[in-house]
Amino acid sequence: MTQPSESKVRGWAALAVVAYGAVVVALTMLKAFFVIGLLWRPESQRGRSVEWVPFAQFRGAQTWFGPLFDALGNLAFFVPLGVLLYILLEGRARAVLVVVVTGAAISATVEVLQYVLALGHSDVTDLLFNTAGALVGALIARACGPRLHSLWIGLALTTAAVFAVLVVLGPRLGDPAAVVELGTDRPPAR
């Protein structure tokens, strides 16, 4: 079996960055305009708040699991972006550093736009964990080398396609009567 040419792989990687980037934008800034299986209420996504203190979510939290899940979720969310950006930049000087700086810039842009457009909670901890995710992704891609590039690209494109299907199916994926507000045992007020 022959390996695809480097330019073909980079072309697919660029497409995957755009597709996965659309998922990142949708899940960070557009949740006020769609819902997937009633996982969130769009009206609760229209707000503006900012947290400048790193790791503030861990102080005063009612459980350890929620803040940890949020932090690791932010890290994992940017790993594919780090992998894909590394594939695009592989062979260039300081590719990992460029991926980390790019990941930080993308995350900072998202956090600023969330605040400016009143589309979510801007948090410096999100910026830190997203940037760490881009670093982890770049290191994974570097360690695995070109033999897995097609796999990473395929996974990112599949993720984007599955996400698009979930958005189209939207609220049909859940039963509104079964939704329970966190911290209570009763359905949300309508």
Tab-separated table of C-alpha atoms in Angstrom:
chain	number	residue	atom	x	y	z
A	1	MET	CA	0.000	0.000	0.000
A	2	THR	CA	1.370	3.409	-0.932
A	3	GLN	CA	1.378	6.409	1.342
A	4	PRO	CA	-0.493	9.519	0.162
A	5	SER	CA	1.734	12.378	-0.936
A	6	GLU	CA	2.709	14.975	1.633
A	7	SER	CA	0.807	17.722	-0.197
A	8	LYS	CA	-2.345	15.581	-0.329
A	9	VAL	CA	-2.103	14.852	3.404
A	10	ARG	CA	-1.655	18.553	4.153
A	11	GLY	CA	-4.643	19.405	1.967
A	12	TRP	CA	-6.815	16.942	3.880
A	13	ALA	CA	-5.366	18.234	7.158
A	14	ALA	CA	-6.326	21.791	6.187
A	15	LEU	CA	-9.869	20.628	5.440
A	16	ALA	CA	-9.953	18.805	8.785
A	17	VAL	CA	-8.765	21.951	10.619
A	18	VAL	CA	-11.608	23.922	9.045
A	19	ALA	CA	-14.180	21.206	9.821
A	20	TYR	CA	-13.023	20.655	13.408
A	21	GLY	CA	-12.634	24.419	13.848
A	22	ALA	CA	-16.322	24.763	12.959
A	23	VAL	CA	-17.136	22.278	15.725
A	24	VAL	CA	-15.034	24.313	18.178
A	25	VAL	CA	-16.798	27.544	17.198
A	26	ALA	CA	-20.242	25.935	17.383
A	27	LEU	CA	-19.668	24.404	20.820
A	28	THR	CA	-18.030	27.475	22.325
A	29	MET	CA	-19.927	30.391	20.797
A	30	LEU	CA	-23.084	29.187	19.078
A	31	LYS	CA	-24.801	27.023	21.704
A	32	ALA	CA	-27.376	29.792	22.140
A	33	PHE	CA	-28.703	28.975	18.677
A	34	PHE	CA	-29.048	25.174	18.652
A	35	VAL	CA	-29.379	22.212	20.971
A	36	ILE	CA	-28.299	18.586	20.784
A	37	GLY	CA	-30.475	16.141	22.664
A	38	LEU	CA	-31.396	18.715	25.277
A	39	LEU	CA	-27.846	18.730	26.665
A	40	TRP	CA	-28.174	22.456	27.336
A	41	ARG	CA	-30.795	25.134	27.223
A	42	PRO	CA	-29.978	27.672	24.485
A	43	GLU	CA	-31.436	30.567	26.473
A	44	SER	CA	-28.979	29.902	29.307
A	45	GLN	CA	-26.073	30.325	26.869
A	46	ARG	CA	-26.875	33.970	26.229
A	47	GLY	CA	-24.903	35.758	28.866
A	48	ARG	CA	-21.710	37.560	29.608
A	49	SER	CA	-19.328	36.792	32.423
A	50	VAL	CA	-15.601	36.625	32.875
A	51	GLU	CA	-13.288	34.909	35.324
A	52	TRP	CA	-9.741	36.262	35.454
A	53	VAL	CA	-8.517	34.150	38.376
A	54	PRO	CA	-6.941	30.897	37.172
A	55	PHE	CA	-8.495	27.723	38.620
A	56	ALA	CA	-11.210	29.720	40.446
A	57	GLN	CA	-13.732	27.042	39.520
A	58	PHE	CA	-11.940	24.616	41.849
A	59	ARG	CA	-12.356	26.877	44.880
A	60	GLY	CA	-15.779	26.751	46.432
A	61	ALA	CA	-17.059	24.053	44.080
A	62	GLN	CA	-19.735	21.785	45.503
A	63	THR	CA	-17.980	18.738	44.041
A	64	TRP	CA	-14.503	18.004	42.762
A	65	PHE	CA	-15.841	16.232	39.697
A	66	GLY	CA	-17.508	19.177	37.928
A	67	PRO	CA	-14.468	21.476	37.757
A	68	LEU	CA	-12.149	18.577	36.923
A	69	PHE	CA	-14.461	17.382	34.140
A	70	ASP	CA	-14.663	20.930	32.770
A	71	ALA	CA	-10.879	21.388	32.859
A	72	LEU	CA	-10.096	18.022	31.258
A	73	GLY	CA	-12.853	18.603	28.711
A	74	ASN	CA	-11.234	21.880	27.679
A	75	LEU	CA	-7.881	20.139	27.396
A	76	ALA	CA	-9.301	17.255	25.340
A	77	PHE	CA	-11.275	19.646	23.128
A	78	PHE	CA	-8.072	21.222	21.776
A	79	VAL	CA	-6.005	18.025	21.386
A	80	PRO	CA	-7.363	17.331	17.867
A	81	LEU	CA	-6.664	20.922	16.882
A	82	GLY	CA	-3.072	20.543	18.109
A	83	VAL	CA	-2.645	17.294	16.173
A	84	LEU	CA	-4.017	18.769	12.953
A	85	LEU	CA	-2.035	21.994	13.205
A	86	TYR	CA	1.131	19.977	13.823
A	87	ILE	CA	0.454	17.897	10.713
A	88	LEU	CA	0.192	21.142	8.728
A	89	LEU	CA	3.402	22.531	10.235
A	90	GLU	CA	5.490	19.370	10.527
A	91	GLY	CA	9.010	19.854	9.306
A	92	ARG	CA	9.021	23.572	10.029
A	93	ALA	CA	11.244	25.056	12.711
A	94	ARG	CA	9.642	25.069	16.153
A	95	ALA	CA	6.420	23.488	14.890
A	96	VAL	CA	5.293	22.534	18.408
A	97	LEU	CA	5.804	26.088	19.658
A	98	VAL	CA	3.861	27.506	16.711
A	99	VAL	CA	1.013	25.060	17.417
A	100	VAL	CA	0.918	26.083	21.089
A	101	VAL	CA	0.922	29.806	20.262
A	102	THR	CA	-1.768	29.254	17.607
A	103	GLY	CA	-3.868	27.192	20.016
A	104	ALA	CA	-3.546	29.930	22.653
A	105	ALA	CA	-4.502	32.596	20.096
A	106	ILE	CA	-7.555	30.626	18.948
A	107	SER	CA	-8.653	30.029	22.528
A	108	ALA	CA	-8.110	33.674	23.498
A	109	THR	CA	-10.129	34.774	20.463
A	110	VAL	CA	-12.987	32.469	21.459
A	111	GLU	CA	-12.944	33.689	25.072
A	112	VAL	CA	-12.911	37.361	24.024
A	113	LEU	CA	-15.702	36.856	21.482
A	114	GLN	CA	-17.800	34.967	24.037
A	115	TYR	CA	-17.576	38.010	26.289
A	116	VAL	CA	-18.009	40.689	23.620
A	117	LEU	CA	-20.972	38.934	21.982
A	118	ALA	CA	-22.495	37.799	25.308
A	119	LEU	CA	-22.391	34.163	24.235
A	120	GLY	CA	-20.999	32.412	27.257
A	121	HIS	CA	-18.610	32.462	30.166
A	122	SER	CA	-15.072	33.666	29.463
A	123	ASP	CA	-12.536	32.040	31.743
A	124	VAL	CA	-8.757	32.257	31.882
A	125	THR	CA	-8.694	28.632	33.070
A	126	ASP	CA	-10.333	27.599	29.778
A	127	LEU	CA	-7.555	29.437	27.942
A	128	LEU	CA	-4.892	27.598	29.943
A	129	PHE	CA	-6.396	24.144	29.435
A	130	ASN	CA	-7.176	24.726	25.750
A	131	THR	CA	-3.566	25.791	25.212
A	132	ALA	CA	-2.349	22.710	27.084
A	133	GLY	CA	-4.601	20.603	24.846
A	134	ALA	CA	-2.996	22.066	21.732
A	135	LEU	CA	0.430	21.238	23.216
A	136	VAL	CA	-0.602	17.658	24.025
A	137	GLY	CA	-1.992	17.251	20.496
A	138	ALA	CA	1.214	18.527	18.908
A	139	LEU	CA	3.321	16.209	21.065
A	140	ILE	CA	1.121	13.225	20.198
A	141	ALA	CA	1.367	13.987	16.476
A	142	ARG	CA	5.136	14.444	16.704
A	143	ALA	CA	5.599	11.218	18.688
A	144	CYS	CA	3.397	9.153	16.347
A	145	GLY	CA	4.843	10.604	13.172
A	146	PRO	CA	3.439	10.631	9.646
A	147	ARG	CA	2.256	7.016	9.711
A	148	LEU	CA	-0.847	8.085	11.702
A	149	HIS	CA	-1.597	11.381	9.958
A	150	SER	CA	-4.367	9.859	7.865
A	151	LEU	CA	-5.938	8.376	11.005
A	152	TRP	CA	-5.956	11.734	12.835
A	153	ILE	CA	-7.384	13.520	9.807
A	154	GLY	CA	-10.059	10.857	9.367
A	155	LEU	CA	-11.038	11.052	13.038
A	156	ALA	CA	-11.352	14.842	12.891
A	157	LEU	CA	-13.466	14.738	9.725
A	158	THR	CA	-15.639	11.984	11.200
A	159	THR	CA	-16.096	14.008	14.388
A	160	ALA	CA	-17.204	17.031	12.348
A	161	ALA	CA	-19.622	14.910	10.300
A	162	VAL	CA	-21.137	13.279	13.403
A	163	PHE	CA	-21.475	16.698	15.019
A	164	ALA	CA	-23.287	18.032	11.931
A	165	VAL	CA	-25.745	15.122	12.085
A	166	LEU	CA	-26.330	15.736	15.795
A	167	VAL	CA	-27.055	19.416	15.135
A	168	VAL	CA	-29.528	18.527	12.370
A	169	LEU	CA	-31.293	16.022	14.642
A	170	GLY	CA	-31.121	18.559	17.469
A	171	PRO	CA	-33.852	18.431	20.077
A	172	ARG	CA	-35.395	15.284	18.587
A	173	LEU	CA	-32.670	13.360	20.412
A	174	GLY	CA	-34.102	13.958	23.867
A	175	ASP	CA	-37.277	13.900	25.879
A	176	PRO	CA	-38.004	17.345	27.391
A	177	ALA	CA	-39.991	15.717	30.220
A	178	ALA	CA	-36.900	13.751	31.284
A	179	VAL	CA	-34.630	16.789	31.694
A	180	VAL	CA	-33.792	17.510	35.326
A	181	GLU	CA	-32.117	20.694	36.525
A	182	LEU	CA	-28.746	19.949	38.125
A	183	GLY	CA	-28.862	19.975	41.892
A	184	THR	CA	-32.589	19.179	42.040
A	185	ASP	CA	-34.855	16.258	41.365
A	186	ARG	CA	-37.446	18.225	39.462
A	187	PRO	CA	-37.928	19.173	35.821
A	188	PRO	CA	-36.859	22.697	34.811
A	189	ALA	CA	-39.407	25.504	34.999
A	190	ARG	CA	-40.812	26.331	31.603
